[in-house]
Short mmCIF file of C-alpha atoms and ligand atoms in Angstrom, two decimals:
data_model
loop_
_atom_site.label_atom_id
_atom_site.label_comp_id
_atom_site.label_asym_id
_atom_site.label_seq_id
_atom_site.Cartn_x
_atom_site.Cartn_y
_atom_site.Cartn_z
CA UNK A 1 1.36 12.51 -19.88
CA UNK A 2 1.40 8.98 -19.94
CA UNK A 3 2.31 6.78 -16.51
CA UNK A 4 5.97 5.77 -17.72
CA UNK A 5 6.50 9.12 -18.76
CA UNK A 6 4.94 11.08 -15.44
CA UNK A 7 7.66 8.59 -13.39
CA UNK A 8 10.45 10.43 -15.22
CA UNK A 9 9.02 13.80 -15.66
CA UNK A 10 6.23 14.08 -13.39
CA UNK A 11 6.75 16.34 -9.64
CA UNK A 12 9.80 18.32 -9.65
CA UNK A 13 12.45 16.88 -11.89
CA UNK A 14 16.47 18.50 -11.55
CA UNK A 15 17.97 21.68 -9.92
CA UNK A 16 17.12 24.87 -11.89
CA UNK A 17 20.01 26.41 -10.86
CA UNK A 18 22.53 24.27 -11.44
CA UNK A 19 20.84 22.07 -14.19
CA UNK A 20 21.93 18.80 -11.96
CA UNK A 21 18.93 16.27 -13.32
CA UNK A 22 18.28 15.12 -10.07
CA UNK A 23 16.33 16.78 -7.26
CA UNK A 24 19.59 17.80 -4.78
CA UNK A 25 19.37 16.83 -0.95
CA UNK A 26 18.50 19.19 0.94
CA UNK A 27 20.39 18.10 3.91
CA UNK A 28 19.12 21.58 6.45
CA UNK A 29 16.56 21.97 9.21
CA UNK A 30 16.07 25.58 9.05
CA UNK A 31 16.43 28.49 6.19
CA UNK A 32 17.31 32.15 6.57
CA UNK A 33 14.56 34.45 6.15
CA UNK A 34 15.06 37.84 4.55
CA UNK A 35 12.89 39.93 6.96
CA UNK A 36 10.74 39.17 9.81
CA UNK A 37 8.17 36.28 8.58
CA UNK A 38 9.06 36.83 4.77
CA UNK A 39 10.55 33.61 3.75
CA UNK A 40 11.36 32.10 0.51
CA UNK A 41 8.89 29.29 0.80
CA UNK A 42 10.44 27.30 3.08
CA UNK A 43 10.97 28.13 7.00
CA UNK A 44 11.58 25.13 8.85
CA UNK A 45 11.66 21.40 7.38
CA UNK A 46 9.42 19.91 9.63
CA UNK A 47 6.44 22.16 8.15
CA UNK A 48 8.81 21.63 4.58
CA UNK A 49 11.66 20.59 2.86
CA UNK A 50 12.73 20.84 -0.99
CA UNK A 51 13.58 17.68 -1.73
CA UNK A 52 10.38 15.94 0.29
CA UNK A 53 8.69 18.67 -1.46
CA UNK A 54 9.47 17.30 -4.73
CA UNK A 55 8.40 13.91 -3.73
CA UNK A 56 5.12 14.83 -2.26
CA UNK A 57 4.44 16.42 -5.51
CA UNK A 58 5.29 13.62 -7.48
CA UNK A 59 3.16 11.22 -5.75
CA UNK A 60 0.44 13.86 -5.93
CA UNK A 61 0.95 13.99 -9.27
CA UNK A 62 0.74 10.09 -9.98
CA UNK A 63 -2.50 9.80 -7.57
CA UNK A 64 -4.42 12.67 -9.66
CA UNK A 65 -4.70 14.35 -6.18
CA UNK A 66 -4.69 17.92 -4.72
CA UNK A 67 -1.93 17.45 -2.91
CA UNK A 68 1.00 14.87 -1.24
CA UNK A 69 2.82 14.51 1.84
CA UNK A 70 5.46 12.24 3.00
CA UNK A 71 5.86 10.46 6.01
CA UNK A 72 8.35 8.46 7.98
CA UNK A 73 7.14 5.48 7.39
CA UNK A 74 3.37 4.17 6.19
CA UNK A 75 2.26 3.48 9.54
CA UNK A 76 3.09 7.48 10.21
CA UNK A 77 0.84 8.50 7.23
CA UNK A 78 -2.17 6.24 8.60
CA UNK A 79 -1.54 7.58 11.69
CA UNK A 80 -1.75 11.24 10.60
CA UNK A 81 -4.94 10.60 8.56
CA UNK A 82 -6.87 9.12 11.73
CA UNK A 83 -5.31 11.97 13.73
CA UNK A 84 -7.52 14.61 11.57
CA UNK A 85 -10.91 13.03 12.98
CA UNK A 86 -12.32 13.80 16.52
CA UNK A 87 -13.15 12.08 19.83
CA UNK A 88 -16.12 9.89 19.44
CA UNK A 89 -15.75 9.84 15.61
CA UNK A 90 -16.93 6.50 14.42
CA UNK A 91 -14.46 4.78 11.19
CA UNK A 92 -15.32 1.64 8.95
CA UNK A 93 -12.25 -0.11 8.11
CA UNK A 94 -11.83 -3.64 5.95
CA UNK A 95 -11.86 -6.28 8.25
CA UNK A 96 -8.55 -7.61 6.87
CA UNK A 97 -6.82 -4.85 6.92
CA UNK A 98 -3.12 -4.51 7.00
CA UNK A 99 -2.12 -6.19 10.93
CA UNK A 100 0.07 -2.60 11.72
CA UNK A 101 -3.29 -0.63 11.13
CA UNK A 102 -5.32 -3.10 12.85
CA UNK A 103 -3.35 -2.55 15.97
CA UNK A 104 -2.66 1.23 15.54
CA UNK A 105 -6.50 1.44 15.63
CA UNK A 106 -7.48 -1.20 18.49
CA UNK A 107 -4.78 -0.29 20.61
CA UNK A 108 -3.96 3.42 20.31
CA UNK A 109 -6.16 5.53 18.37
CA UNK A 110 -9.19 4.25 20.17
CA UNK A 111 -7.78 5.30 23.42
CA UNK A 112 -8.32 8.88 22.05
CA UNK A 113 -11.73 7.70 21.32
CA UNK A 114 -11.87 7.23 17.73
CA UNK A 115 -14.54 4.35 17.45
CA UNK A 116 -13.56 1.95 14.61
CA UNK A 117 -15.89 -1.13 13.37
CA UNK A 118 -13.93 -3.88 10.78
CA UNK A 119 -16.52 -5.17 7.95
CA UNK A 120 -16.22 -7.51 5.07
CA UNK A 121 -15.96 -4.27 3.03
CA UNK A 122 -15.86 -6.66 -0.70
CA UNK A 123 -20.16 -6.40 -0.06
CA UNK A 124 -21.04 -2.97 0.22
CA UNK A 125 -23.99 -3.59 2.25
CA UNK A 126 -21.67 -4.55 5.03
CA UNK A 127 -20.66 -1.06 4.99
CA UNK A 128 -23.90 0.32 5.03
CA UNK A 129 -25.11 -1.94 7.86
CA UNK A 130 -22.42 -0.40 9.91
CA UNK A 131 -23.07 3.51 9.22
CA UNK A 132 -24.02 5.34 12.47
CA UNK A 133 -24.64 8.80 13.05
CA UNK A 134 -21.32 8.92 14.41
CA UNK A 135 -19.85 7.60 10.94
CA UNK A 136 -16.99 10.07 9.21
CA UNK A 137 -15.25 7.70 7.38
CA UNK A 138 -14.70 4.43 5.44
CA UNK A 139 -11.32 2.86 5.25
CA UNK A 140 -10.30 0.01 2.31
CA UNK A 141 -7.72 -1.89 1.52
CA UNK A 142 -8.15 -3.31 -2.40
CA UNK A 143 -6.78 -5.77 -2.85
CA UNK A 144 -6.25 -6.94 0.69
CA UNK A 145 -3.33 -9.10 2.43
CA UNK A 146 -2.99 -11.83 2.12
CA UNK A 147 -6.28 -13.69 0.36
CA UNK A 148 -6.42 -10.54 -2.11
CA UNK A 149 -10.13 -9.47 -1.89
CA UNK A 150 -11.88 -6.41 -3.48
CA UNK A 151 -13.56 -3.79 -2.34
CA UNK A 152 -16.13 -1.74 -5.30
CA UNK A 153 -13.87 1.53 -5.42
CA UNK A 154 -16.61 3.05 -7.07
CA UNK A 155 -19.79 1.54 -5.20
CA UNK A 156 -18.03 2.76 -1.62
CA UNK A 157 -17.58 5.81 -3.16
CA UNK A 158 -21.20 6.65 -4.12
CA UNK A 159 -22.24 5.20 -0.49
CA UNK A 160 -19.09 7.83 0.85
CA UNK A 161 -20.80 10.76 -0.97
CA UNK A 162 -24.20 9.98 -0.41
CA UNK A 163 -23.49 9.91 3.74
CA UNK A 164 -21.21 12.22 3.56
CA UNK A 165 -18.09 10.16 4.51
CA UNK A 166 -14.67 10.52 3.44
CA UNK A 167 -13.47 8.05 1.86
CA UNK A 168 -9.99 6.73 2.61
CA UNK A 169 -8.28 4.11 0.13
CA UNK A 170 -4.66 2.13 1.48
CA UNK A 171 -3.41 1.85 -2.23
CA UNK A 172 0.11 -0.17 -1.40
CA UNK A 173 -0.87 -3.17 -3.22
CA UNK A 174 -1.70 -1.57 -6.33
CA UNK A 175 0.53 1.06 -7.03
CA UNK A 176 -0.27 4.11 -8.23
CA UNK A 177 0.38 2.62 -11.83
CA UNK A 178 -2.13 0.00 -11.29
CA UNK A 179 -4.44 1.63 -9.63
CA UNK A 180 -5.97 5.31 -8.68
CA UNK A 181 -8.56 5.33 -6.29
CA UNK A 182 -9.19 9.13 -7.04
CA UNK A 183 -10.20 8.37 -10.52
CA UNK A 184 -13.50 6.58 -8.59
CA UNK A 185 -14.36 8.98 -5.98
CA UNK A 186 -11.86 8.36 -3.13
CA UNK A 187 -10.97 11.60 -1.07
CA UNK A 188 -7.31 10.27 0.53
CA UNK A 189 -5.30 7.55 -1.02
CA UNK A 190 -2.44 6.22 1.34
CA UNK A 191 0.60 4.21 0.78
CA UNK A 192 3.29 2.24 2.93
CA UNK A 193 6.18 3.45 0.15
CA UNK A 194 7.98 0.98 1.70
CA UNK A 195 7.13 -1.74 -0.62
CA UNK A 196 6.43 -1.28 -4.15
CA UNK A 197 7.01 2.56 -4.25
CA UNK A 198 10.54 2.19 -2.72
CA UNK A 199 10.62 -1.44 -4.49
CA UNK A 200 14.38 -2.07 -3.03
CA UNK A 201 13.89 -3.25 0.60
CA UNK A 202 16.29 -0.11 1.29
CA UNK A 203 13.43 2.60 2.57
CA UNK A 204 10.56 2.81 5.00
CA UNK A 205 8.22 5.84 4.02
CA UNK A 206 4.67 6.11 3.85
CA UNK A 207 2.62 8.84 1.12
CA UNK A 208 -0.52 10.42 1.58
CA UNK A 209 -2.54 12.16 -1.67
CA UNK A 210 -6.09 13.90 -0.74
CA UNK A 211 -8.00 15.39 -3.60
CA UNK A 212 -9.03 18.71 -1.37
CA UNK A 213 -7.68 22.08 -0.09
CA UNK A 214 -9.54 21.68 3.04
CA UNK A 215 -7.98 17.72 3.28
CA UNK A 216 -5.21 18.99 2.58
CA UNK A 217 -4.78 21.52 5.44
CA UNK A 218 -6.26 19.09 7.97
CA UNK A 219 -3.42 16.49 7.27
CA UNK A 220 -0.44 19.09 6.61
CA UNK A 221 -1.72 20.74 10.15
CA UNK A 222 -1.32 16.75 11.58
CA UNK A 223 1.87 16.49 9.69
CA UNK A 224 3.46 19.72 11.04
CA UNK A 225 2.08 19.57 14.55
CA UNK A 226 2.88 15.52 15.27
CA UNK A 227 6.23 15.49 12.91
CA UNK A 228 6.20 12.05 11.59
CA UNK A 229 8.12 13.77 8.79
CA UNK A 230 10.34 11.46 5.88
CA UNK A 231 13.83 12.58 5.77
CA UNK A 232 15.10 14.61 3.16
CA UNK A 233 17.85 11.57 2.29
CA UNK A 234 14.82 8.94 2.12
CA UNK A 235 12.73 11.43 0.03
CA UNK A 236 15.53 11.20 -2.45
CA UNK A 237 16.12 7.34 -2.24
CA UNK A 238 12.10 7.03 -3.08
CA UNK A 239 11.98 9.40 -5.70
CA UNK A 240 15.03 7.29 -7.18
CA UNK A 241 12.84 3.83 -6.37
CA UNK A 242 9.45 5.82 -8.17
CA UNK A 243 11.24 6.78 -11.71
CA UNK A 244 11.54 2.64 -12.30
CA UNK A 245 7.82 1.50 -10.75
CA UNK A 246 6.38 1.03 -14.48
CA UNK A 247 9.33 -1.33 -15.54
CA UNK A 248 9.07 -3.23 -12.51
CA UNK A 249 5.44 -3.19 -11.72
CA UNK A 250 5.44 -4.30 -16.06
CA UNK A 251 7.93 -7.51 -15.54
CA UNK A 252 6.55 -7.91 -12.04
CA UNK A 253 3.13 -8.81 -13.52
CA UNK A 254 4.84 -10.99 -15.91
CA UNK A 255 6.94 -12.95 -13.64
CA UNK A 256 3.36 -13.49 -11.63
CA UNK A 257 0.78 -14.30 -14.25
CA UNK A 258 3.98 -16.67 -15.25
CA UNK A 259 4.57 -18.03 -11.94
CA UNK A 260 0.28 -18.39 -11.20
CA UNK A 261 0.25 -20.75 -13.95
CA UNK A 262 3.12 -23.06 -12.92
CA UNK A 263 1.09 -23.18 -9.83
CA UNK A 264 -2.23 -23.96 -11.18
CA UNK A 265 -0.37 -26.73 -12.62
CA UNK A 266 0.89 -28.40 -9.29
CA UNK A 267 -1.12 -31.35 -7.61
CA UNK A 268 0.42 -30.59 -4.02
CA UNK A 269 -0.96 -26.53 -4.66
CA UNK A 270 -4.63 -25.72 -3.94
CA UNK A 271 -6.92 -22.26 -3.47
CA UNK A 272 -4.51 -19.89 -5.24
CA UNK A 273 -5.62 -16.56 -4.48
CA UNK A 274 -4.45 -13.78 -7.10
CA UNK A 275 -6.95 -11.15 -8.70
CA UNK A 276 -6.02 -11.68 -12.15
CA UNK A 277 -7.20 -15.38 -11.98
CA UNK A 278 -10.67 -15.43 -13.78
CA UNK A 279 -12.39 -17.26 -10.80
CA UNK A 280 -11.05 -15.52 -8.37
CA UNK A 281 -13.66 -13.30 -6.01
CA UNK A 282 -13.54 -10.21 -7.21
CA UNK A 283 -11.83 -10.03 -10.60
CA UNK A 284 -14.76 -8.66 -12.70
CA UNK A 285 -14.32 -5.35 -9.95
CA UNK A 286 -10.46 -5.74 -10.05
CA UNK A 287 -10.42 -5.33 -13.79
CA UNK A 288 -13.02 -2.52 -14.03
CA UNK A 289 -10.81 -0.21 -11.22
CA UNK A 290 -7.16 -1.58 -11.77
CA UNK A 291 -4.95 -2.08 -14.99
CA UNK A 292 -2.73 -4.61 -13.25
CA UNK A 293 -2.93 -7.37 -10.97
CA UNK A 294 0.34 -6.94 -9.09
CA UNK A 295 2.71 -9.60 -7.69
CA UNK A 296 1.10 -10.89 -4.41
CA UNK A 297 -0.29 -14.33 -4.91
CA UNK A 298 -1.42 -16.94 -1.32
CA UNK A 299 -1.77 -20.15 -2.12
CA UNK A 300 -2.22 -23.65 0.11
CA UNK A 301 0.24 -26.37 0.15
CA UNK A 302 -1.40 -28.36 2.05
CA UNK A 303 -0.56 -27.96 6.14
CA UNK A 304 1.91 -25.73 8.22
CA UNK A 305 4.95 -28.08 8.24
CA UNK A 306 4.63 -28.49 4.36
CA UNK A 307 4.63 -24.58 4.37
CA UNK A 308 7.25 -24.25 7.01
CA UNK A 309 9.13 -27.36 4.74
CA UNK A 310 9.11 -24.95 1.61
CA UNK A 311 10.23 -21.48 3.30
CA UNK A 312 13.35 -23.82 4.42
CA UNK A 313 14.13 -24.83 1.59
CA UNK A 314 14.44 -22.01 -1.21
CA UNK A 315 16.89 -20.12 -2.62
CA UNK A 316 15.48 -17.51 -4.72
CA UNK A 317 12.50 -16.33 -2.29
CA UNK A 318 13.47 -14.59 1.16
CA UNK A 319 11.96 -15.70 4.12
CA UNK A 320 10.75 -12.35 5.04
CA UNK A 321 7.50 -9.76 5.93
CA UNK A 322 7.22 -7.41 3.57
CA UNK A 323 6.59 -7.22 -0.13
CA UNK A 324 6.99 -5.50 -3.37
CA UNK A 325 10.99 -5.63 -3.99
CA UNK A 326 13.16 -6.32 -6.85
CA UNK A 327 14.12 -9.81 -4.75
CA UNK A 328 11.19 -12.32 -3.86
CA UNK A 329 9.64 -12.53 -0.69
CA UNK A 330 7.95 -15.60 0.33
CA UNK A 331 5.91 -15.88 3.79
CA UNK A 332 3.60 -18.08 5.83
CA UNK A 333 0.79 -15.61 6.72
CA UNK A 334 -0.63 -17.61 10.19
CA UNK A 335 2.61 -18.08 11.57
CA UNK A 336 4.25 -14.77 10.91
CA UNK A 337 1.95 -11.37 10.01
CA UNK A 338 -0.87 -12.76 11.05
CA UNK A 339 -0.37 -15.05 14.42
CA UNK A 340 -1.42 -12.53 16.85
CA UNK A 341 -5.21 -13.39 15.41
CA UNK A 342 -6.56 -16.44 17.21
CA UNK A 343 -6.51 -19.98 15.29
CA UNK A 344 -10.32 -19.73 15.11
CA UNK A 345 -10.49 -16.60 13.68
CA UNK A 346 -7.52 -16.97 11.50
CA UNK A 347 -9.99 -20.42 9.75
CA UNK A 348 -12.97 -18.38 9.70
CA UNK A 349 -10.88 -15.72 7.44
CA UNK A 350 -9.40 -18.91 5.49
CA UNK A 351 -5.91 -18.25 6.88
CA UNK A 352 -4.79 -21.55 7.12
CA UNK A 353 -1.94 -23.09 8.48
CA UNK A 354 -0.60 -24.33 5.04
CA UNK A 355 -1.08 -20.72 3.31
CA UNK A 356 1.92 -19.46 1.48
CA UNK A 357 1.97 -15.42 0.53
CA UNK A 358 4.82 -15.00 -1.87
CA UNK A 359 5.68 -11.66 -3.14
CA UNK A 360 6.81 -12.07 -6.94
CA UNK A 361 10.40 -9.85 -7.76
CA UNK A 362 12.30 -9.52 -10.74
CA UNK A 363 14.23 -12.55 -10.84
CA UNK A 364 14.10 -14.78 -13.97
CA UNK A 365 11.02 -16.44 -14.01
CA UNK A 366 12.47 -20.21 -14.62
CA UNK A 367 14.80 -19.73 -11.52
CA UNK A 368 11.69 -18.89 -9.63
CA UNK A 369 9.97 -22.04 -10.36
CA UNK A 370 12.78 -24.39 -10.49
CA UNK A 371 13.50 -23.24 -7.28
CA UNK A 372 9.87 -22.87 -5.63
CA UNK A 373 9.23 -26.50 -7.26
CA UNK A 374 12.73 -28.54 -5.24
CA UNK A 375 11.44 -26.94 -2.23
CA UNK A 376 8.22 -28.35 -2.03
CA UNK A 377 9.27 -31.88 -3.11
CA UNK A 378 12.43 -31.71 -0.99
C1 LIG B 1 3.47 -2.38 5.09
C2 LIG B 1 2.10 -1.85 5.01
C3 LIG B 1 1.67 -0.77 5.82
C4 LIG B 1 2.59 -0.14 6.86
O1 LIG B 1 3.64 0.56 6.26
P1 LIG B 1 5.10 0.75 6.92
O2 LIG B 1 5.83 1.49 5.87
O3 LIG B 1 5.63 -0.63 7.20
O4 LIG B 1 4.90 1.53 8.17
C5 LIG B 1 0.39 -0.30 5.65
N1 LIG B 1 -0.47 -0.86 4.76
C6 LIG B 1 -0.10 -1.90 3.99
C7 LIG B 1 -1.08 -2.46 3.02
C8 LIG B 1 1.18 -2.43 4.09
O5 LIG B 1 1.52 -3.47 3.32
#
């Protein structure tokens, strides 16, 4: 089955008794058992639910995984998978990895002793110069937010196997039409289904896919004992978001090679960052593990008030964190997601103060730049 097809038809699809073509909502906590301990499947929807069920097979399904679970929200999901190590387990993470996981793992996972180091993960001998003998895992983010580097799915992978590691892939930027980390050795691809997966800015959910029985009974035993559940109502709403990812992850990559190549043409714009730019870092690897480059593009007007000058002034792009919806999102990375990290810091990553992240929606195209182009010479 092809991608646009396996969005329609992949999972569970409909209501076999009824022949309703959507998955219903199963709107109950608890199901009737007909003896002692014999149950129909389902006995309480914290350890399951029909209609999360369906998702978690679906996004199983699209990741090439074992098996799926769903989770209130994609910090939940992260949480869950760094919940299945152990007290003085050591974890390699990107260094620029999403700011929510950053902090999850600085401030409250390591004061359950879960060691974590943060590596340029884009050289994979980075990653090897950090291995301990305390090392169970390497974490990536491909590409990353918001200067869009790449991590070698497939060179990580070979170091995973050869140490022994598992190998844990944050896959929100890609989509799991762009991009399978599975195919290349990864053993738990992640999502926040918030963004691209939900794609309407009306859902916060986060998806986990590992590729074993034995991963798969370490995060379902998380996901039952700590209950960061999804909902069976928001299970529904991102099943109804997933059956139209290919059409808008397809006109989403229009709009942005479109939109990368008004930029390129504008004196005031410098250091556009966007993997499907020949030059960029990365893009031989980019192409060789993804068949899209997605809609995140960061790019440099120039300095902070020109930045803050441009988010005043458009129309079409919301001033807001977040990505990956129909409606474009425009932000200024070192004054919003990322100005908890120190100026210094924030330079030495090449944050600057006049980097714009916009996410790219489905808007017509010409609006977009019309618009993007009277707020910078306001
Ligand atoms: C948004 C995001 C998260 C966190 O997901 P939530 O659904 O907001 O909890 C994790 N990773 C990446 C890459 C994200 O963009």
């Amino acid at each position: 089955m092809r991608k646009k097809t396996q969005l329609i038809h992949g999972g569970i699809t409909g209501d076999e008794k009824t022949g309703a073509v959507s998955v219903p909502i199963y709107q109950v906590s608890t199901y009737a058992q007909d003896g002692v301990g014999q149950h129909r499947g389902y006995e309480y929807s914290r350890t399951g639910n029909p209609t999360r069920f369906a998702l978690e097979e679906l996004i199983k399904e699209l990741e090439g995984g074992h098996r799926g679970f769903a989770f209130g929200s994609g910090m939940a999901a992260i949480t869950a998978v760094l919940m299945t190590f152990n007290h003085g387990d050591h974890v390699i993470f990107t260094d620029d990895v999403y700011g929510g996981t950053y902090r999850l793992v600085s401030k409250i996972i390591n004061r359950f002793g879960l060691e974590a180091s943060f590596v340029d993960t884009s050289d994979v001998k980075n990653i090897e110069a950090a291995i301990t003998d305390r090392t169970k895992a390497i974490y990536v983010e491909t590409p990353t937010n918001p200067l869009l580097k790449i991590t070698d799915l497939e060179k990580v992978s070979e170091l995973a196997k050869q140490k022994d590691l598992t190998f844990i892939v944050d896959n929100t930027f890609s989509t799991p039409y762009w991009q399978n980390p599975i195919e290349f050795g990864a053993d738990i691809v992640l999502h926040s289904a918030t963004k691209y997966l939900g794609g309407h800015s009306d859902v916060v959910a986060g998806l986990v896919v590992v590729n074993t029985e034995q991963l798969a009974e370490d995060v379902h035993f998380v996901l039952n004992s700590s209950g960061g559940i999804l909902g069976p109502q928001d299970s529904w709403l991102l099943m109804r978001g997933i059956k139209t990812l290919g059409i808008r992850m397809e006109e989403i990559e229009e709009n942005t090679r479109k939109f990368v190549e008004f930029l390129e043409g504008l004196p005031e714009v410098t250091n556009i960052y966007y993997p499907g730019i020949e030059n960029h870092r990365g893009n031989d690897v980019h192409q060789k593990q993804a068949r899209g480059n997605g809609g995140m593009i960061s790019f440099d007007v120039g300095s902070g008030e020109k930045a803050d000058k441009v988010l005043r002034n458009v129309k079409y792009f919301t001033l807001a964190e977040s990505l990956g919806a129909v409606e474009s999102l425009i932000s200024v990375p070192a004054m919003m997601t990322h100005a908890s990290i120190p100026k210094e810091r924030r330079a030495e990553l090449g944050i600057t103060d006049g980097l714009v992240r916009v996410s790219i929606g489905l808007e017509d195209i010409e609006d977009l730049k019309e618009d993007f182009l009277q707020a910078l010479r306001k």
